Amino acid sequence: KSDCTPPPASTGGNRRKGTSMRLVLDTNVVVSGLRSRTGASAEILRRVLSGELAASASTALLLEYEAVTMRPEHLKASGLSGGEVQDVLDALSAAMDAAPIHWRLRPVSPDAGDDLVIEAAFNAGADIVVTVNERDLEKACAALGIRTMRPSVLLASLKSE
């Protein structure tokens, strides 16, 4: 019988800057943050980049961010060049802690992209998956003890702390 306890969260990276929760960002948050610089997703990205929020990502999830954000429709909507998007993704990667995959959890969701997010969250010991689409992740995350939260709800909860 295998132990399904996630590994302890990393103590490196931006977690040591005083934040007590660990996040994993769904790809849709990264896309939304690039497409609209004034929305809640963009604010989440800024806070991760500044170290105010601790976040983790696996290599597979970072590659998913790149594959999706580089789609022509997202580049056009963001008004950014591929190089500019890559610069943001490189900065995010540097700001986030690595989530090495010790436990493979696939498939746990009908969407393989969601599986990447869930797997990274579980292996990083994340508290919250930040997503624009809770419906698709909520059940699988809850079964693993991980909460899902919309960017606007996360920001509101940070204001109330």
XYZ file of N, CA, C and O in Angstrom:
644
model
N 0.849 -1.182 0.000
C 0.000 0.000 0.000
C 0.887 1.235 0.000
O 1.790 1.361 0.805
N 0.627 2.163 -0.920
C 1.474 3.359 -1.005
C 0.923 4.481 -0.141
O -0.269 4.587 0.090
N 1.830 5.301 0.328
C 1.457 6.466 1.123
C 1.153 7.617 0.167
O 1.984 7.986 -0.637
N -0.033 8.183 0.239
C -0.433 9.265 -0.668
C -0.297 10.628 -0.037
O -0.947 11.580 -0.433
N 0.544 10.745 0.968
C 0.773 12.027 1.599
C 1.705 12.846 0.722
O 2.758 12.354 0.318
N 1.326 14.089 0.403
C 2.207 14.892 -0.433
C 3.496 15.204 0.302
O 3.534 15.238 1.532
N 4.581 15.413 -0.448
C 5.823 15.793 0.198
C 5.670 17.150 0.854
O 4.776 17.918 0.496
N 6.516 17.464 1.835
C 6.414 18.783 2.462
C 6.686 19.870 1.442
O 7.467 19.678 0.513
N 6.046 21.004 1.631
C 6.257 22.132 0.723
C 7.695 22.595 0.819
O 8.330 22.501 1.862
N 8.205 23.088 -0.262
C 9.558 23.610 -0.305
C 9.696 24.751 0.689
O 8.774 25.517 0.914
N 10.863 24.859 1.268
C 11.113 25.991 2.161
C 11.961 27.046 1.468
O 12.329 28.033 2.056
N 12.256 26.810 0.197
C 13.078 27.760 -0.545
C 12.227 28.778 -1.257
O 11.043 28.938 -1.000
N 12.846 29.449 -2.203
C 12.126 30.384 -3.064
C 11.418 31.467 -2.293
O 11.853 31.906 -1.254
N 10.272 31.883 -2.800
C 9.604 33.044 -2.228
C 8.738 32.722 -1.019
O 8.164 33.611 -0.437
N 8.666 31.494 -0.585
C 7.884 31.180 0.602
C 8.492 31.813 1.847
O 7.781 32.185 2.763
N 9.755 31.945 1.882
C 10.398 32.461 3.094
C 10.208 33.961 3.280
O 10.674 34.526 4.235
N 9.517 34.617 2.366
C 9.283 36.054 2.494
C 8.076 36.356 3.375
O 7.552 37.440 3.352
N 7.602 35.373 4.118
C 6.587 35.650 5.110
C 5.190 35.195 4.751
O 4.307 35.268 5.573
N 4.963 34.724 3.559
C 3.632 34.274 3.220
C 3.454 32.849 3.718
O 4.375 32.056 3.670
N 2.294 32.546 4.231
C 2.102 31.239 4.836
C 1.374 30.263 3.934
O 1.233 29.107 4.291
N 0.927 30.696 2.766
C 0.236 29.758 1.883
C 1.015 29.552 0.600
O 1.731 30.432 0.137
N 0.888 28.375 0.076
C 1.553 28.010 -1.180
C 0.490 27.876 -2.258
O -0.528 27.228 -2.050
N 0.738 28.503 -3.408
C -0.203 28.505 -4.523
C 0.358 27.737 -5.714
O 1.576 27.664 -5.889
N -0.537 27.243 -6.533
C -0.218 26.819 -7.890
C -1.211 27.542 -8.781
O -2.411 27.589 -8.478
N -0.708 28.135 -9.843
C -1.556 28.893 -10.758
C -2.002 28.015 -11.919
O -1.173 27.400 -12.589
N -3.302 27.971 -12.145
C -3.822 27.308 -13.326
C -3.370 28.117 -14.536
O -3.181 29.337 -14.468
N -3.217 27.448 -15.657
C -2.790 28.111 -16.888
C -3.708 29.267 -17.252
O -3.255 30.305 -17.740
N -5.013 29.123 -16.968
C -5.945 30.192 -17.333
C -5.678 31.484 -16.563
O -5.990 32.567 -17.053
N -5.081 31.401 -15.396
C -4.722 32.608 -14.636
C -3.547 33.311 -15.305
O -3.543 34.542 -15.431
N -2.577 32.548 -15.763
C -1.424 33.136 -16.455
C -1.892 33.802 -17.747
O -1.524 34.945 -18.039
N -2.730 33.099 -18.505
C -3.253 33.664 -19.751
C -4.047 34.938 -19.464
O -3.836 35.973 -20.105
N -4.954 34.879 -18.504
C -5.775 36.055 -18.169
C -4.922 37.224 -17.704
O -5.186 38.377 -18.042
N -3.900 36.937 -16.915
C -3.018 37.987 -16.429
C -2.242 38.675 -17.532
O -1.965 39.874 -17.451
N -1.906 37.936 -18.568
C -1.203 38.533 -19.704
C -2.152 39.292 -20.623
O -1.777 40.301 -21.211
N -3.376 38.813 -20.734
C -4.333 39.443 -21.642
C -4.920 40.735 -21.077
O -5.297 41.623 -21.825
N -5.040 40.832 -19.758
C -5.608 42.025 -19.133
C -4.736 42.426 -17.953
O -4.754 41.760 -16.922
N -4.008 43.496 -18.108
C -3.076 43.902 -17.068
C -3.743 44.558 -15.858
O -3.078 44.880 -14.888
N -5.057 44.769 -15.930
C -5.744 45.433 -14.816
C -6.599 44.479 -13.990
O -7.164 44.885 -12.989
N -6.706 43.235 -14.377
C -7.584 42.303 -13.678
C -6.920 41.626 -12.486
O -5.726 41.813 -12.203
N -7.707 40.814 -11.806
C -7.232 40.092 -10.621
C -6.116 39.107 -10.966
O -5.164 38.944 -10.199
N -6.212 38.464 -12.128
C -5.156 37.517 -12.523
C -3.825 38.228 -12.699
O -2.773 37.716 -12.291
N -3.842 39.412 -13.297
C -2.610 40.187 -13.467
C -2.030 40.571 -12.107
O -0.809 40.542 -11.912
N -2.884 40.917 -11.173
C -2.410 41.265 -9.828
C -1.786 40.052 -9.137
O -0.764 40.180 -8.448
N -2.362 38.874 -9.331
C -1.773 37.648 -8.779
C -0.378 37.441 -9.375
O 0.579 37.152 -8.649
N -0.253 37.586 -10.694
C 1.056 37.443 -11.337
C 2.060 38.438 -10.761
O 3.205 38.082 -10.456
N 1.654 39.698 -10.602
C 2.553 40.721 -10.032
C 3.003 40.313 -8.629
O 4.181 40.468 -8.279
N 2.092 39.823 -7.837
C 2.435 39.456 -6.453
C 3.342 38.220 -6.395
O 4.191 38.119 -5.510
N 3.160 37.297 -7.308
C 4.082 36.157 -7.379
C 5.460 36.649 -7.807
O 6.477 36.288 -7.220
N 5.503 37.496 -8.828
C 6.778 38.021 -9.319
C 7.521 38.828 -8.257
O 8.749 38.796 -8.194
N 6.790 39.539 -7.404
C 7.425 40.348 -6.362
C 7.818 39.519 -5.140
O 8.535 40.010 -4.271
N 7.336 38.281 -5.069
C 7.627 37.439 -3.910
C 6.616 37.572 -2.795
O 6.738 36.930 -1.762
N 5.614 38.410 -2.987
C 4.580 38.588 -1.961
C 3.742 37.323 -1.799
O 3.276 37.025 -0.706
N 3.529 36.602 -2.901
C 2.807 35.327 -2.858
C 3.751 34.208 -3.252
O 4.519 34.348 -4.210
N 3.708 33.118 -2.521
C 4.542 31.956 -2.810
C 3.804 31.026 -3.753
O 2.662 30.641 -3.490
N 4.462 30.677 -4.838
C 3.850 29.787 -5.818
C 4.863 28.756 -6.280
O 6.067 28.970 -6.198
N 4.338 27.649 -6.761
C 5.165 26.562 -7.281
C 4.624 26.132 -8.627
O 3.442 26.321 -8.925
N 5.491 25.516 -9.412
C 5.080 24.928 -10.687
C 6.032 23.792 -11.029
O 7.220 23.849 -10.689
N 5.513 22.794 -11.678
C 6.344 21.707 -12.190
C 6.875 22.114 -13.560
O 6.369 23.043 -14.193
N 7.863 21.401 -14.030
C 8.386 21.656 -15.373
C 7.282 21.484 -16.406
O 7.128 22.309 -17.313
N 6.490 20.434 -16.267
C 5.402 20.180 -17.222
C 4.391 21.325 -17.218
O 3.895 21.727 -18.276
N 4.093 21.873 -16.045
C 3.141 22.982 -15.974
C 3.726 24.244 -16.599
O 3.033 24.970 -17.312
N 5.005 24.506 -16.369
C 5.650 25.661 -17.004
C 5.620 25.537 -18.527
O 5.386 26.521 -19.233
N 5.818 24.340 -19.034
C 5.742 24.118 -20.483
C 4.317 24.316 -20.993
O 4.117 24.818 -22.097
N 3.341 23.937 -20.183
C 1.933 24.176 -20.531
C 1.658 25.682 -20.596
O 1.007 26.160 -21.530
N 2.167 26.434 -19.606
C 2.009 27.891 -19.637
C 2.540 28.434 -20.962
O 1.909 29.269 -21.613
N 3.738 27.981 -21.338
C 4.360 28.480 -22.559
C 3.548 28.104 -23.798
O 3.292 28.955 -24.662
N 3.156 26.853 -23.899
C 2.423 26.398 -25.086
C 1.126 27.172 -25.273
O 0.763 27.558 -26.381
N 0.423 27.437 -24.181
C -0.870 28.111 -24.285
C -0.706 29.620 -24.488
O -1.372 30.208 -25.337
N 0.182 30.242 -23.736
C 0.323 31.702 -23.852
C 0.912 32.130 -25.193
O 0.699 33.263 -25.614
N 1.606 31.233 -25.869
C 2.211 31.559 -27.165
C 1.249 31.344 -28.343
O 1.616 31.596 -29.489
N 0.037 30.903 -28.054
C -0.928 30.744 -29.142
C -1.212 32.114 -29.757
O -1.312 33.119 -29.043
N -1.346 32.174 -31.071
C -1.538 33.463 -31.746
C -2.693 34.295 -31.187
O -2.561 35.513 -31.051
N -3.795 33.662 -30.831
C -4.927 34.432 -30.322
C -4.620 35.097 -28.975
O -5.092 36.188 -28.690
N -3.782 34.442 -28.151
C -3.427 35.040 -26.860
C -2.377 36.144 -27.029
O -2.423 37.156 -26.332
N -1.445 35.927 -27.939
C -0.457 36.981 -28.216
C -1.154 38.227 -28.737
O -0.877 39.346 -28.280
N -2.077 38.042 -29.669
C -2.803 39.182 -30.234
C -3.612 39.903 -29.155
O -3.573 41.132 -29.056
N -4.335 39.150 -28.334
C -5.179 39.757 -27.294
C -4.347 40.469 -26.229
O -4.794 41.471 -25.664
N -3.144 39.962 -25.963
C -2.308 40.577 -24.929
C -1.566 41.805 -25.443
O -1.145 42.647 -24.644
N -1.391 41.884 -26.754
C -0.609 42.977 -27.319
C 0.878 42.811 -27.083
O 1.649 43.751 -27.260
N 1.288 41.630 -26.677
C 2.695 41.353 -26.397
C 3.294 40.503 -27.507
O 2.591 39.710 -28.142
N 4.587 40.640 -27.698
C 5.286 39.778 -28.651
C 5.593 38.446 -27.965
O 5.542 38.341 -26.730
N 5.952 37.462 -28.762
C 6.351 36.178 -28.198
C 7.537 36.327 -27.257
O 7.593 35.689 -26.204
N 8.474 37.201 -27.603
C 9.632 37.446 -26.746
C 9.260 38.071 -25.415
O 9.810 37.720 -24.368
N 8.315 39.003 -25.460
C 7.854 39.638 -24.213
C 7.133 38.639 -23.315
O 7.332 38.626 -22.091
N 6.303 37.793 -23.919
C 5.623 36.761 -23.130
C 6.657 35.803 -22.541
O 6.574 35.440 -21.367
N 7.642 35.429 -23.340
C 8.682 34.527 -22.838
C 9.431 35.158 -21.671
O 9.756 34.481 -20.701
N 9.683 36.465 -21.731
C 10.345 37.156 -20.619
C 9.515 37.065 -19.345
O 10.053 36.833 -18.259
N 8.201 37.248 -19.466
C 7.319 37.136 -18.298
C 7.343 35.702 -17.765
O 7.452 35.477 -16.549
N 7.254 34.732 -18.661
C 7.274 33.325 -18.235
C 8.596 32.962 -17.575
O 8.614 32.237 -16.567
N 9.707 33.476 -18.098
C 11.016 33.227 -17.477
C 11.066 33.826 -16.077
O 11.588 33.205 -15.140
N 10.521 35.029 -15.928
C 10.501 35.675 -14.609
C 9.613 34.902 -13.637
O 9.968 34.726 -12.466
N 8.464 34.431 -14.118
C 7.584 33.617 -13.270
C 8.294 32.343 -12.833
O 8.242 31.955 -11.664
N 8.945 31.701 -13.778
C 9.665 30.474 -13.462
C 10.723 30.713 -12.389
O 10.880 29.915 -11.467
N 11.425 31.826 -12.499
C 12.449 32.163 -11.507
C 11.836 32.494 -10.150
O 12.435 32.220 -9.109
N 10.642 33.084 -10.140
C 9.990 33.482 -8.886
C 9.307 32.319 -8.182
O 9.076 32.372 -6.974
N 8.977 31.283 -8.933
C 8.256 30.140 -8.366
C 9.231 29.062 -7.898
O 10.313 28.908 -8.455
N 8.815 28.345 -6.883
C 9.579 27.180 -6.452
C 9.260 26.010 -7.365
O 8.135 25.877 -7.856
N 10.241 25.168 -7.553
C 10.042 23.960 -8.353
C 9.134 22.996 -7.605
O 9.187 22.900 -6.378
N 8.304 22.314 -8.361
C 7.446 21.263 -7.805
C 7.849 19.950 -8.468
O 7.248 19.530 -9.449
N 8.916 19.321 -7.945
C 9.324 18.046 -8.540
C 8.195 17.025 -8.387
O 7.536 16.973 -7.357
N 7.988 16.248 -9.404
C 6.891 15.286 -9.385
C 7.375 13.974 -8.769
O 8.156 13.231 -9.378
N 6.910 13.721 -7.554
C 7.210 12.465 -6.864
C 6.045 11.486 -7.005
O 6.235 10.287 -6.925
N 4.848 12.035 -7.141
C 3.634 11.224 -7.256
C 2.914 11.584 -8.551
O 2.534 12.723 -8.758
N 2.720 10.611 -9.409
C 1.941 10.799 -10.643
C 0.479 10.548 -10.301
O 0.144 9.520 -9.729
N -0.363 11.478 -10.653
C -1.781 11.386 -10.296
C -2.697 11.290 -11.507
O -3.905 11.362 -11.364
N -2.166 11.182 -12.675
C -2.997 11.235 -13.878
C -3.601 9.878 -14.186
O -2.943 8.867 -13.991
N -4.769 9.863 -14.748
C -5.695 10.987 -14.919
C -6.607 11.142 -13.704
O -7.069 10.163 -13.142
N -6.829 12.375 -13.296
C -7.776 12.667 -12.223
C -8.863 13.623 -12.695
O -9.807 13.887 -11.976
N -8.703 14.137 -13.897
C -9.669 15.077 -14.442
C -9.850 14.773 -15.930
O -8.965 14.183 -16.552
N -10.973 15.170 -16.496
C -11.179 14.932 -17.929
C -10.214 15.718 -18.818
O -10.006 15.377 -19.971
N -9.596 16.769 -18.296
C -8.700 17.639 -19.062
C -7.259 17.391 -18.639
O -6.899 17.589 -17.478
N -6.419 16.963 -19.587
C -5.017 16.681 -19.271
C -4.298 17.921 -18.725
O -3.417 17.804 -17.877
N -4.669 19.105 -19.185
C -4.083 20.341 -18.660
C -4.405 20.537 -17.191
O -3.561 20.991 -16.414
N -5.626 20.183 -16.805
C -5.997 20.263 -15.385
C -5.195 19.260 -14.564
O -4.817 19.536 -13.430
N -4.934 18.094 -15.132
C -4.122 17.102 -14.427
C -2.736 17.645 -14.104
O -2.197 17.384 -13.028
N -2.149 18.413 -15.023
C -0.832 19.009 -14.769
C -0.881 19.943 -13.570
O 0.036 19.961 -12.746
N -1.939 20.724 -13.475
C -2.105 21.673 -12.380
C -2.293 20.917 -11.055
O -1.640 21.227 -10.050
N -3.168 19.942 -11.063
C -3.463 19.165 -9.849
C -2.222 18.418 -9.380
O -1.887 18.416 -8.187
N -1.518 17.802 -10.304
C -0.306 17.053 -9.967
C 0.768 17.977 -9.381
O 1.405 17.642 -8.379
N 0.950 19.159 -9.974
C 1.924 20.117 -9.435
C 1.511 20.569 -8.040
O 2.345 20.651 -7.139
N 0.233 20.851 -7.859
C -0.250 21.310 -6.549
C -0.033 20.253 -5.471
O 0.438 20.552 -4.375
N -0.380 19.017 -5.779
C -0.210 17.935 -4.806
C 1.260 17.764 -4.436
O 1.612 17.696 -3.261
N 2.126 17.708 -5.449
C 3.542 17.480 -5.198
C 4.237 18.662 -4.542
O 5.242 18.490 -3.859
N 3.722 19.864 -4.737
C 4.300 21.061 -4.107
C 3.788 21.253 -2.683
O 4.279 22.117 -1.966
N 2.790 20.475 -2.284
C 2.178 20.698 -0.980
C 1.392 21.995 -0.965
O 1.321 22.672 0.055
N 0.813 22.344 -2.117
C 0.087 23.615 -2.239
C -1.183 23.614 -1.399
O -1.832 22.587 -1.227
N -1.520 24.786 -0.931
C -2.761 24.994 -0.187
C -3.914 25.314 -1.133
O -5.042 24.926 -0.889
N -3.590 26.060 -2.203
C -4.635 26.596 -3.091
C -4.184 26.506 -4.539
O -3.040 26.838 -4.862
N -5.114 26.087 -5.394
C -4.942 26.238 -6.834
C -5.758 27.457 -7.222
O -6.964 27.520 -6.968
N -5.100 28.440 -7.790
C -5.780 29.655 -8.235
C -6.206 29.415 -9.679
O -5.376 29.104 -10.540
N -7.512 29.540 -9.918
C -8.054 29.231 -11.235
C -9.237 30.125 -11.569
O -9.964 30.550 -10.673
N -9.413 30.386 -12.842
C -10.570 31.133 -13.318
C -11.765 30.191 -13.454
O -12.910 30.625 -13.459
N -11.504 28.896 -13.503
C -12.549 27.909 -13.729
C -12.550 26.860 -12.617
O -12.070 25.740 -12.809
N -13.100 27.207 -11.466
C -13.124 26.292 -10.328
C -13.889 25.011 -10.613
O -13.535 23.949 -10.121
N -14.920 25.118 -11.408
C -15.789 23.967 -11.656
C -15.012 22.738 -12.117
O -15.271 21.626 -11.686
N -14.026 22.948 -12.983
C -13.291 21.822 -13.533
C -12.251 21.235 -12.582
O -11.843 20.101 -12.751
N -11.823 21.975 -11.597
C -10.760 21.519 -10.699
C -11.220 21.208 -9.278
O -10.562 20.452 -8.574
N -12.313 21.790 -8.874
C -12.709 21.759 -7.469
C -12.816 20.347 -6.877
O -12.263 20.067 -5.817
N -13.494 19.458 -7.554
C -13.729 18.112 -7.008
C -12.418 17.333 -6.856
O -12.152 16.756 -5.797
N -11.598 17.326 -7.903
C -10.339 16.588 -7.848
C -9.397 17.178 -6.801
O -8.748 16.442 -6.057
N -9.322 18.491 -6.740
C -8.459 19.139 -5.743
C -8.948 18.861 -4.325
O -8.151 18.550 -3.436
N -10.243 18.976 -4.112
C -10.806 18.743 -2.776
C -10.498 17.334 -2.283
O -10.215 17.126 -1.101
N -10.536 16.363 -3.187
C -10.238 14.979 -2.812
C -8.797 14.831 -2.324
O -8.488 13.898 -1.576
N -7.932 15.759 -2.712
C -6.532 15.727 -2.310
C -6.216 16.740 -1.209
O -5.060 16.947 -0.854
N -7.240 17.403 -0.689
C -7.051 18.362 0.390
C -6.538 19.716 -0.069
O -5.946 20.458 0.712
N -6.768 20.047 -1.330
C -6.307 21.318 -1.891
C -7.528 22.158 -2.233
O -8.464 21.667 -2.861
N -7.530 23.414 -1.820
C -8.641 24.309 -2.147
C -8.438 24.929 -3.517
O -7.310 25.077 -3.975
N -9.524 25.308 -4.152
C -9.464 26.092 -5.376
C -10.040 27.468 -5.064
O -10.904 27.608 -4.196
N -9.526 28.467 -5.767
C -9.974 29.825 -5.498
C -9.786 30.673 -6.757
O -8.763 30.569 -7.423
N -10.781 31.495 -7.034
C -10.675 32.444 -8.148
C -9.700 33.558 -7.749
O -9.579 33.883 -6.567
N -9.008 34.148 -8.722
C -8.069 35.227 -8.383
C -8.698 36.354 -7.578
O -8.099 36.836 -6.603
N -9.902 36.786 -7.941
C -10.544 37.888 -7.221
C -10.860 37.503 -5.778
O -10.734 38.333 -4.868
N -11.235 36.266 -5.555
C -11.537 35.795 -4.192
C -10.259 35.714 -3.366
O -10.236 36.104 -2.193
N -9.183 35.249 -3.972
C -7.900 35.207 -3.266
C -7.470 36.615 -2.855
O -7.080 36.841 -1.711
N -7.559 37.560 -3.771
C -7.169 38.941 -3.449
C -8.036 39.505 -2.334
O -7.527 40.180 -1.431
N -9.337 39.239 -2.373
C -10.228 39.712 -1.304
C -9.856 39.081 0.038
O -9.875 39.757 1.068
N -9.496 37.801 0.026
C -9.132 37.138 1.281
C -7.817 37.689 1.825
O -7.628 37.762 3.039
N -6.915 38.112 0.951
C -5.661 38.696 1.405
C -5.887 40.067 2.049
O -5.200 40.420 3.003
N -6.859 40.816 1.536
C -7.185 42.120 2.108
C -7.768 41.977 3.513
O -7.582 42.835 4.360
N -8.484 40.879 3.741
C -9.167 40.709 5.027
C -8.241 40.132 6.102
O -8.614 40.057 7.253
N -7.038 39.714 5.704
C -6.096 39.161 6.700
C -5.429 40.226 7.502
O -5.170 41.303 7.122
